[in-house]
Short mmCIF file of C-alpha atoms and ligand atoms in Angstrom, two decimals:
data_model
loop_
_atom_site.label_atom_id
_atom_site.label_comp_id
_atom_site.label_asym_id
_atom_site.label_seq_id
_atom_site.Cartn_x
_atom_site.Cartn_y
_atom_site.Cartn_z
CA UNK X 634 167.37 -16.18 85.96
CA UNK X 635 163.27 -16.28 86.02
CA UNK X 636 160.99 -14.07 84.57
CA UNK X 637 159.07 -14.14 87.33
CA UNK X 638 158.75 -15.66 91.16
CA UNK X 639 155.46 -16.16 92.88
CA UNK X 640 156.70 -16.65 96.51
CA UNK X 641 154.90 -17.61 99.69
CA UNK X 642 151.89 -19.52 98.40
CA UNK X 643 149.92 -23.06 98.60
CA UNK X 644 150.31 -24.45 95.31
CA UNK X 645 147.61 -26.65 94.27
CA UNK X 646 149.53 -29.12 90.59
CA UNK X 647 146.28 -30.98 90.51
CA UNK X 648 148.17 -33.84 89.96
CA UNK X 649 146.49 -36.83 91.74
CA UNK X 650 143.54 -35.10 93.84
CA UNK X 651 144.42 -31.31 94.75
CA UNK X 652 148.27 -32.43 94.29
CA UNK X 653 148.64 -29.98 97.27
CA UNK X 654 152.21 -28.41 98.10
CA UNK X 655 152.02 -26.05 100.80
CA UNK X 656 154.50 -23.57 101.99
CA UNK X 657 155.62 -23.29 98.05
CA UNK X 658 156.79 -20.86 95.23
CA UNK X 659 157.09 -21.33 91.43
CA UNK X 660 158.82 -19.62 88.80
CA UNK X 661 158.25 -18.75 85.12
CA UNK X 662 160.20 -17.79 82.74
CA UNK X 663 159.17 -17.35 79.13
CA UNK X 664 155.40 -17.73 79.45
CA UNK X 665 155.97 -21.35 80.69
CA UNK X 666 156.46 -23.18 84.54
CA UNK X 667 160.02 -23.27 84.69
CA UNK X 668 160.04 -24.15 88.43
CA UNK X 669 158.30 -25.26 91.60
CA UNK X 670 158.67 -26.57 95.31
CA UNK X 671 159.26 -25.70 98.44
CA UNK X 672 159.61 -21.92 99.16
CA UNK X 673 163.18 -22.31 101.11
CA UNK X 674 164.39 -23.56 97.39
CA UNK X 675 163.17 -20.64 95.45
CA UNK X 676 165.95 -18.90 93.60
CA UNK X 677 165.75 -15.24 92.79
CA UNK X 678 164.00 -13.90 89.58
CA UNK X 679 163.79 -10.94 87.60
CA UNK X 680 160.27 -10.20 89.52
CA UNK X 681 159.12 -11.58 92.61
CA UNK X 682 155.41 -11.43 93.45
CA UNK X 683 154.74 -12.33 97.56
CA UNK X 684 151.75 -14.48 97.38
CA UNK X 685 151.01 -13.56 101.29
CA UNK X 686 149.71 -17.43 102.00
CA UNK X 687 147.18 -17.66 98.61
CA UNK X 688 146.18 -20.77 97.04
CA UNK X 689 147.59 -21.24 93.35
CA UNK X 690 146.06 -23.57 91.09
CA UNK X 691 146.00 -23.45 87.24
CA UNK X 692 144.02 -20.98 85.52
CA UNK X 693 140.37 -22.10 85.13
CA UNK X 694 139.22 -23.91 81.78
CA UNK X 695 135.69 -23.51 80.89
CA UNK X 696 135.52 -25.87 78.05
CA UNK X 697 131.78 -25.77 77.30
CA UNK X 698 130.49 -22.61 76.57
CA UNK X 699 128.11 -20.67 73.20
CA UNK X 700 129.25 -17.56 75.47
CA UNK X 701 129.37 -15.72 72.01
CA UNK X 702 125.38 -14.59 71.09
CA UNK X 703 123.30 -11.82 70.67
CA UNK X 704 120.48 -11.08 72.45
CA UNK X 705 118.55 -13.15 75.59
CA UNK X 706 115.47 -15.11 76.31
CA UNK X 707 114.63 -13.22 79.52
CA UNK X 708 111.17 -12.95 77.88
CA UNK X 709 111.12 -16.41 77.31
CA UNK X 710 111.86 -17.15 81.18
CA UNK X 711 109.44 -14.49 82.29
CA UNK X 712 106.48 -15.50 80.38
CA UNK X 713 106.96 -19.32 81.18
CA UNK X 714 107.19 -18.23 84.82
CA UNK X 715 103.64 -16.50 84.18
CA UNK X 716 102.02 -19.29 82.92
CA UNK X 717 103.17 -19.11 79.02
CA UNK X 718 103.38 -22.62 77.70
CA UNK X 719 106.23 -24.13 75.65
CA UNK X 720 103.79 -23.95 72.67
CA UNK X 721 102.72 -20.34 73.32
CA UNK X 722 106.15 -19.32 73.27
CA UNK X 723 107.50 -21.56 69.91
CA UNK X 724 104.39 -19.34 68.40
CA UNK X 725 105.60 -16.29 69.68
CA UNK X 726 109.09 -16.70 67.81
CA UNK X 727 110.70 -17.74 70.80
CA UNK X 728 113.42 -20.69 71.94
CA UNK X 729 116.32 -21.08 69.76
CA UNK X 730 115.20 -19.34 66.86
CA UNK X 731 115.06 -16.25 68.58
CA UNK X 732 118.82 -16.15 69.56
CA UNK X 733 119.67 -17.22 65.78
CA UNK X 734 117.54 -14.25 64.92
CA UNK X 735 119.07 -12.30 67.13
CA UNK X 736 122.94 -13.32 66.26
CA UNK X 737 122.22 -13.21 62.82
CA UNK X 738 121.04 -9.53 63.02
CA UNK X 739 123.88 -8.53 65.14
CA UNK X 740 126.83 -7.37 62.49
CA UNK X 741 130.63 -8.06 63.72
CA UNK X 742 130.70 -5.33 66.52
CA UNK X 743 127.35 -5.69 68.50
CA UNK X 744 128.65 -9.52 68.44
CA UNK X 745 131.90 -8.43 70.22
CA UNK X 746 130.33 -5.78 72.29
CA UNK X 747 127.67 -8.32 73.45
CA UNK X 748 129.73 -10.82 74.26
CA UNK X 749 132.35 -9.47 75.87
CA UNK X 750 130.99 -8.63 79.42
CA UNK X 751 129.72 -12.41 80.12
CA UNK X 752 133.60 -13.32 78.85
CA UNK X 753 134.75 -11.03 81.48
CA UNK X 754 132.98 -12.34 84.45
CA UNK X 755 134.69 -15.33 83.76
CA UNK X 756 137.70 -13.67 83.72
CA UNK X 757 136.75 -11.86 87.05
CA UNK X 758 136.71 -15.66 88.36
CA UNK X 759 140.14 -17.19 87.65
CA UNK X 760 139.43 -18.33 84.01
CA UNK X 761 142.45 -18.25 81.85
CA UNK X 762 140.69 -20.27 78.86
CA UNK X 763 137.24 -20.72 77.43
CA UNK X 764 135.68 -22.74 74.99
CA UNK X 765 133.21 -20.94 72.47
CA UNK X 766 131.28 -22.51 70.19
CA UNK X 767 129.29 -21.64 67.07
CA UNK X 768 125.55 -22.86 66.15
CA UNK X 769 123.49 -19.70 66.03
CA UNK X 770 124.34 -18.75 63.08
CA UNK X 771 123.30 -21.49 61.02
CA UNK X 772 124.92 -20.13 57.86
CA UNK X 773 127.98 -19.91 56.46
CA UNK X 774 128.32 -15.79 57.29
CA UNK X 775 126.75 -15.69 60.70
CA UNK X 776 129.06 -18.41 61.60
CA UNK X 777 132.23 -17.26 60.27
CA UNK X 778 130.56 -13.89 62.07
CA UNK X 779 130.49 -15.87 65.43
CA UNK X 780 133.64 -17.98 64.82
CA UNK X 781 135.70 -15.01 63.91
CA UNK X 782 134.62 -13.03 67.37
CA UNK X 783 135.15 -15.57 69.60
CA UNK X 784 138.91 -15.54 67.95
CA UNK X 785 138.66 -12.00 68.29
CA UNK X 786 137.83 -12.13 72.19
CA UNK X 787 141.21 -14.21 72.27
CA UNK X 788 142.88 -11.38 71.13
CA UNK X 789 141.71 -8.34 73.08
CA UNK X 790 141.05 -9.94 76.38
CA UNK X 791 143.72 -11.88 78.41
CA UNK X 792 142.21 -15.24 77.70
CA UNK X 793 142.90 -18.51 75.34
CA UNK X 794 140.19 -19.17 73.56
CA UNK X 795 139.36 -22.48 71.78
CA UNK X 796 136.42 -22.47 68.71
CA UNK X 797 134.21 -24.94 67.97
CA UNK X 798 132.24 -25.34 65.04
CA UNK X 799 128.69 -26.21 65.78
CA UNK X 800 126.92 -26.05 62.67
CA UNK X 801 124.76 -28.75 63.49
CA UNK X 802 123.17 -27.23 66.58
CA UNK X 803 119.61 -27.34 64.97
CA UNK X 804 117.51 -26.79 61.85
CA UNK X 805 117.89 -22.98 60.84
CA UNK X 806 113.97 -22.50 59.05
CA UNK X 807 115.50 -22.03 55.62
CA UNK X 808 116.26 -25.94 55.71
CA UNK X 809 112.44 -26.78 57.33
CA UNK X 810 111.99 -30.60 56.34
CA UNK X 811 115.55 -31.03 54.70
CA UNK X 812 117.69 -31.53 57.32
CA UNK X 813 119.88 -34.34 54.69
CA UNK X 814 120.28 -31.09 52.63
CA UNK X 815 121.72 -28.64 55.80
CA UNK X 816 123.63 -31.17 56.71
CA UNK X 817 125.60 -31.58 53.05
CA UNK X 818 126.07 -27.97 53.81
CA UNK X 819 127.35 -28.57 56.97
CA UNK X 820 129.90 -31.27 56.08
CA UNK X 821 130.80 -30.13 52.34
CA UNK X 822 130.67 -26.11 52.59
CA UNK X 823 130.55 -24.21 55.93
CA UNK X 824 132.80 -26.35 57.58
CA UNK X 825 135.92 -26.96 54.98
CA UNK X 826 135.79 -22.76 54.42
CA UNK X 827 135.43 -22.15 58.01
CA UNK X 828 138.30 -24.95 59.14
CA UNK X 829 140.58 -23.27 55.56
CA UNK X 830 140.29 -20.01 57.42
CA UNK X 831 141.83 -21.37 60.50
CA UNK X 832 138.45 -20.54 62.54
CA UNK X 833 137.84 -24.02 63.67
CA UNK X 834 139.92 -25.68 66.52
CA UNK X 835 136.96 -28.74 66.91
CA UNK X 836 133.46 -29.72 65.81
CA UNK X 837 130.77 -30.00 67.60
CA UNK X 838 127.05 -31.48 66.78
CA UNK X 839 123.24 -31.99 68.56
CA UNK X 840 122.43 -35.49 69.09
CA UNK X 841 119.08 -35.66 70.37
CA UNK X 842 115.52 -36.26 68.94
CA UNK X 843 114.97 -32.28 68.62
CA UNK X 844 117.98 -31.81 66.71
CA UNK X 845 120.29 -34.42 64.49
CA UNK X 846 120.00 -38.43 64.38
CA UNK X 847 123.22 -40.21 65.00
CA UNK X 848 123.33 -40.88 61.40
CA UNK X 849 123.66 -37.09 60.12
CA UNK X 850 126.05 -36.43 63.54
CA UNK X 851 128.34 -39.35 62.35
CA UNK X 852 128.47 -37.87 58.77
CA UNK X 853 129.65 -34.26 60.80
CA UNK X 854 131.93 -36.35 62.53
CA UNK X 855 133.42 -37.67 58.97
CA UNK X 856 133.48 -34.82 57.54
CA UNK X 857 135.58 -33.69 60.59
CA UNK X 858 138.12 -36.69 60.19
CA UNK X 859 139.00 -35.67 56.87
CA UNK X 860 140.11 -32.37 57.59
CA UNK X 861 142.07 -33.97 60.75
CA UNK X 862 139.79 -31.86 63.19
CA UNK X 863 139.05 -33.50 66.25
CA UNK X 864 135.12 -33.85 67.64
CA UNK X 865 132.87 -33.60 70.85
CA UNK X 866 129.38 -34.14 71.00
CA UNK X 867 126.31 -32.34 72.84
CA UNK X 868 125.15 -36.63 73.98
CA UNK X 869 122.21 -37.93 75.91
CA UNK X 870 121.24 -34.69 77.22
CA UNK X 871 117.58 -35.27 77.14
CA UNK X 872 117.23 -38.96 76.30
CA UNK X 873 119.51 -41.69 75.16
CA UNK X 874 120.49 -41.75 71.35
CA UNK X 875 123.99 -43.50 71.73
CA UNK X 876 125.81 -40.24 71.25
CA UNK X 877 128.22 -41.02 73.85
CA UNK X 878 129.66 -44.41 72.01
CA UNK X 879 129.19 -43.06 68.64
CA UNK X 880 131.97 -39.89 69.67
CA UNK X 881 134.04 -42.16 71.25
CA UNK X 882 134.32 -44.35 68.28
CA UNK X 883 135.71 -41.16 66.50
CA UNK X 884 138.12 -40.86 69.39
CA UNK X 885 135.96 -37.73 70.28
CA UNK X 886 137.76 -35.41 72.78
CA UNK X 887 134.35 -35.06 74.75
CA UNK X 888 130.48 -36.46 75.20
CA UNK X 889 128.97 -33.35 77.04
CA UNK X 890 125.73 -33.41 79.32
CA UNK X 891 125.18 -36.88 79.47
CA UNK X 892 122.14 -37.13 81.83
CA UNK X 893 120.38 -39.88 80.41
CA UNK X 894 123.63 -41.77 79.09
CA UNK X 895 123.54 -45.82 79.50
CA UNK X 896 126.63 -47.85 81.09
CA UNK X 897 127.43 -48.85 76.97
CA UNK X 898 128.26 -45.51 76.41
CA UNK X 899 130.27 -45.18 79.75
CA UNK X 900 132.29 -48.12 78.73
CA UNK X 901 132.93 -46.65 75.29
CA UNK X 902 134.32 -43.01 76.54
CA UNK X 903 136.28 -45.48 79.31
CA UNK X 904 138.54 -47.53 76.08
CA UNK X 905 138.46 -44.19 74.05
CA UNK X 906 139.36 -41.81 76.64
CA UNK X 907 137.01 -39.43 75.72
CA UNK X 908 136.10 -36.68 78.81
CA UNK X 909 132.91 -36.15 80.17
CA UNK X 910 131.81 -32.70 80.35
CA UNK X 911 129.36 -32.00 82.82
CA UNK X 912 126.89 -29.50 82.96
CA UNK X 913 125.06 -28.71 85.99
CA UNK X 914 123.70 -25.06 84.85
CA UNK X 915 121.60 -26.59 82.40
CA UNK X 916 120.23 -29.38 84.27
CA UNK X 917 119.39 -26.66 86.97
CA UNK X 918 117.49 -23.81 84.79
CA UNK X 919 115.68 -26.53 83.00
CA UNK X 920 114.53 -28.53 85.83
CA UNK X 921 115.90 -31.87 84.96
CA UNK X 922 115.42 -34.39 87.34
CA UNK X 923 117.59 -37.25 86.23
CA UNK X 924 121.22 -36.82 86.86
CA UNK X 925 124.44 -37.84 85.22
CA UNK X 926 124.92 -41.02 86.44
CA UNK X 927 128.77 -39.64 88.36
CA UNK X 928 129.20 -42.93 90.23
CA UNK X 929 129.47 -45.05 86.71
CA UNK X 930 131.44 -42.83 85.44
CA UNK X 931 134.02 -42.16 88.21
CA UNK X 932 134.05 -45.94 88.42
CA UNK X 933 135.06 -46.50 84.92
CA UNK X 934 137.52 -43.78 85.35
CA UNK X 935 135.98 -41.69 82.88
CA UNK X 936 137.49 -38.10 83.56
CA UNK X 937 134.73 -35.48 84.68
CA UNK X 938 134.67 -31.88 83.48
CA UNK X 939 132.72 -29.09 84.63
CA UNK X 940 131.21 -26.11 82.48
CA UNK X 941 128.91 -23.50 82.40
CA UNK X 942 127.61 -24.09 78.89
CA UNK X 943 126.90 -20.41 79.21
CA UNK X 944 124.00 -19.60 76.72
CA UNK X 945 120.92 -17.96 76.70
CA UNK X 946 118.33 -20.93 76.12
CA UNK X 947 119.35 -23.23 78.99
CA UNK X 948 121.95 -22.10 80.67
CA UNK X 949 122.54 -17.84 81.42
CA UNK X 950 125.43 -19.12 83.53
CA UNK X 951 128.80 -16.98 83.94
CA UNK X 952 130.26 -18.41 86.98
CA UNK X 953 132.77 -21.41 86.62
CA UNK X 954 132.49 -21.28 90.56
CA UNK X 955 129.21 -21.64 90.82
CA UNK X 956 129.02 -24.37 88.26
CA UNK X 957 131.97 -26.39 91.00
CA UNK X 958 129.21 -25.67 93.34
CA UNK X 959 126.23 -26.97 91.56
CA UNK X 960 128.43 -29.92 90.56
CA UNK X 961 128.66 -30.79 94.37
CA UNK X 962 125.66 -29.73 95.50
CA UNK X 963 123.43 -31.14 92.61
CA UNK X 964 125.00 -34.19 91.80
CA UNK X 965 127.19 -35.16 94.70
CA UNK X 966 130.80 -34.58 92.95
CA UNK X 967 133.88 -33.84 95.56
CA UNK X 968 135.31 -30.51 95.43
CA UNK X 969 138.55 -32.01 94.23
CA UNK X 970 136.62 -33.74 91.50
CA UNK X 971 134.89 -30.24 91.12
CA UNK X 972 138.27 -28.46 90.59
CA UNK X 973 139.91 -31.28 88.30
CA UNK X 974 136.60 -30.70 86.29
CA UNK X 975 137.84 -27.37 85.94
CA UNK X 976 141.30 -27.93 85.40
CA UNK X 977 143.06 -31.15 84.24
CA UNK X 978 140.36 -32.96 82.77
CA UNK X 979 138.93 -30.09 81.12
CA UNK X 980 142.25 -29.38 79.65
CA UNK X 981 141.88 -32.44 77.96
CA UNK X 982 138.34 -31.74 76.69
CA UNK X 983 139.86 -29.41 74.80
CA UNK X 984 142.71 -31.41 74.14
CA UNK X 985 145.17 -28.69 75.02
CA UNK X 986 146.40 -31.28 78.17
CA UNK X 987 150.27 -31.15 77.10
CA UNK X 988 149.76 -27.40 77.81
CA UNK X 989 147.48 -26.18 80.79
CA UNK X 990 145.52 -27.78 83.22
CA UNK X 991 147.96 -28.47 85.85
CA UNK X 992 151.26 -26.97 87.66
CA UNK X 993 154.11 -29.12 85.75
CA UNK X 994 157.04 -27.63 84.70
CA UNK X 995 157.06 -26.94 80.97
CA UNK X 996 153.45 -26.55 80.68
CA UNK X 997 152.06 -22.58 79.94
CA UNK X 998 152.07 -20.32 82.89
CA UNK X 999 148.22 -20.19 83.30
CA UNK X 1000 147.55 -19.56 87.16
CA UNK X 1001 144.88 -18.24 89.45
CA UNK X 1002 145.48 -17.18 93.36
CA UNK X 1003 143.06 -17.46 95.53
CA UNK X 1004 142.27 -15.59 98.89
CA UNK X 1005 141.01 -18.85 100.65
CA UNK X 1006 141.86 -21.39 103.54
CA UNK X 1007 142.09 -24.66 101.34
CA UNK X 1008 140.92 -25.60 97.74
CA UNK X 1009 137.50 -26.92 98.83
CA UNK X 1010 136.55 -23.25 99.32
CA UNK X 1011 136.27 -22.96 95.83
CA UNK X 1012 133.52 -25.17 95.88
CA UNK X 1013 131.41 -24.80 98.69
CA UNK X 1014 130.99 -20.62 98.39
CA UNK X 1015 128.00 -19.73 96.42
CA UNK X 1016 128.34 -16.38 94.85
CA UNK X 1017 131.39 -15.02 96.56
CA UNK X 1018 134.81 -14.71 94.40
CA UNK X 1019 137.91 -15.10 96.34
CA UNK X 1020 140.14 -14.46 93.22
CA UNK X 1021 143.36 -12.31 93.76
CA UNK X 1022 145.36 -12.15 90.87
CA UNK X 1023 145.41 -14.01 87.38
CA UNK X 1024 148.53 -14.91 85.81
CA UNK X 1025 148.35 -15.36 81.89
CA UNK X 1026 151.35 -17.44 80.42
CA UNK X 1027 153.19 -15.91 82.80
CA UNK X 1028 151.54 -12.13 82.45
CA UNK X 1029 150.17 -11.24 85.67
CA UNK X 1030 146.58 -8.91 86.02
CA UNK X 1031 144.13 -8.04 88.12
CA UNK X 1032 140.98 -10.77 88.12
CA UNK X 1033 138.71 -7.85 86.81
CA UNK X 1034 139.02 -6.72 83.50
CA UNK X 1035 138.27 -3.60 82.11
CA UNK X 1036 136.65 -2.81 78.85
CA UNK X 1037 137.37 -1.13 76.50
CA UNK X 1038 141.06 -1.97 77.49
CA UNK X 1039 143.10 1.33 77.99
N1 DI6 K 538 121.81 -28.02 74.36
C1 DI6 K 538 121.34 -27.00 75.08
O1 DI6 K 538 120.96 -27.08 76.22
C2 DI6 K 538 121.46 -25.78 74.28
N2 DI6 K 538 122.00 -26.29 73.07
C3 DI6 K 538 122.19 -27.57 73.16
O2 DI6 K 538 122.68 -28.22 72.27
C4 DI6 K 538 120.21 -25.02 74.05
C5 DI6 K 538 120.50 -23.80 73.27
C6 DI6 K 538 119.40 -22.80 73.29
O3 DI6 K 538 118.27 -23.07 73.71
O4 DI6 K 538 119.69 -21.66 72.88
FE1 FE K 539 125.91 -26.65 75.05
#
């Protein structure tokens, strides 16, 4: 017998396009898909939930996100908008530095109790997992501090959560002018304690002229490989550094932002299989005008995930729907492509594909259900939430959260 039937609903497997089976049910039992077709073949369960004509698809992945931080740039964004220059505001103490500041000031609690409410408007939206990365920290305690709350989040809140250690994010001020030296600390300290105290689930690194050089982000990546963690990379966001081909030559899970990356790097990700993580939010608050190139990389059959990137610099985004949207609407994706972005392929930017990201039996019972017509709804709202119920390998809840839980 099943844990649990959710009758009378479109399912959406996301296998091949929307993998659409309408007029379906599936069952659970033990956390995990143990079921699914046609609603005539349902057989009785334990609990039996009538899905009154929803759309199911698997629980939303965000699988970019520094949604863990202290503190916003608000400031920042209001002064530029009154004339402030990007100078002016680097004088004032502002840009990243201000949100290391900030995180570093913030002790264990504030971190949580900061964080929390941007976590749970994702929640609100259908998101059963989210990535969360380090980076404003900088050292070894504020990012064990940030590491440890993001694992924390994934154990008060109905959500997986995946970490990623991004040490190399940028040059904390203690290091001004010996970037070789944080980087040894990177590779040979922060990152063996933090991946021996089970805190690290990937590494991450900047790529980009304002940040690291491909040589210190391949010596991350090494020091990665040796402790068997797998790596993404933050790639060709604002120019072209051959980030892209350098993380797919470490078998990187993902290259993430990609505006400005060339067809070399396309072809790399292509053999290597690495994802593409798109990130519309950012290119929108920052006012980029060149765009991932999407047909290159559809044509190589590079798989396309969407995020929010949610962080407080370049992207104050908490709404994987809106992101969909802005994927569409920005750079011309489909709203299937929008919703395997969110979904299937970002399951593998996470690597975690053998376990969510689609409606197969065996995999985790990760769901969302959805008050809408068809699956491109999703897409095309801006601002509106059609989200019914979550289910959470196999827990049903209410798509709002409350907190503190009772
Ligand atoms: N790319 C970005 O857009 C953010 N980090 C990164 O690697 C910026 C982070 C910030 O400004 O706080
Ligand atoms: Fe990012």
């Amino acid at each position: 017998m099943h844990d649990l039937l959710i009758a009378n609903v479109h399912l959406a497997t996301m296998l091949d396009g929307y993998g659409e089976l309408r007029d379906g049910a599936i069952a659970v039992k033990d956390g995990r898909i143990a079921w699914l077709g046609a609603e005539a073949d349902a057989a009785p369960a334990t609990r039996t939930i009538d899905g009154a004509g929803a759309w199911l698809t698997p629980g939303l992945i965000d699988c970019h996100t520094h949604i863990v931080h202290a503190g916003n740039r608000s400031s920042e964004f209001e002064a530029r908008l009154n004339g402030a220059s990007y100078e002016d505001i680097a004088r004032a103490g502002g840009g990243i530095m201000s949100t290391v500041r900030a995180t570093r000031a913030a002790g264990s609690e504030a971190l949580l109790h900061e964080s929390v409410p941007r976590v749970l408007r994702l929640l609100a939206e259908g998101v059963t997992t989210v990535e969360i990365k380090s980076g404003y920290g900088l050292a070894m305690d504020s990012e064990h501090a940030m590491l440890a709350t993001a694992r924390r989040i994934g154990a008060v809140l109905p959500v997986r959560v995946a970490t990623t250690f991004l040490g190399a994010h940028a040059l904390p001020p203690d290091y001004a002018r010996r970037s070789e030296d944080y980087i040894d600390a990177v590779c040979t300290q922060m990152l063996p304690e933090l991946a021996r105290a089970g805190l690290v689930d990937a590494v991450d690194a900047f790529c980009e002229r304002i940040a690291f050089t491909p040589a210190q982000t391949e010596r991350v990546f090494a020091a990665a490989a040796a402790l068997g963690l797998p790596v993404k990379l933050h790639a060709e966001q604002l120019s072209d550094q051959g980030g892209a081909a350098l993380v797919a030559r470490y078998h990187g899970l993902s290259a993430d932002h990609l505006e400005h990356v060339t067809q070399a790097g396309i072809d790399a990700m292509a053999a290597a299989g690495t994802v593409a993580v798109l990130l519309p939010g950012a290119y929108y608050f920052l006012r980029e005008t060149q765009p991932p190139p999407v047909a290159a990389l559809r044509s190589a059959g590079v798989p396309m995930a969407i995020a929010t990137d949610c962080n407080p610099g370049t992207s104050p985004l908490t709404s994987l729907l809106l992101a969909m949207n802005m994927a569409c609407t920005l750079w011309r994706l489909t709203p299937a492509e929008a919703l395997a972005g969110c979904t299937v392929h970002a399951a593998r930017a996470l690597g975690l594909q053998h376990d969510i990201g689609t409606l197969e039996v065996g995999k985790c019972a990760d769901f969302a259900l959805w008050d809408i017509a068809r699956p491109a709804d999703l897409a095309y709202a801006m601002g509106f939430n059609p989200c019914r119920m979550v289910v959470n390998a196999g827990v049903p809840r209410a798509p709002v959260v409350s907190w503190p839980q009772p």
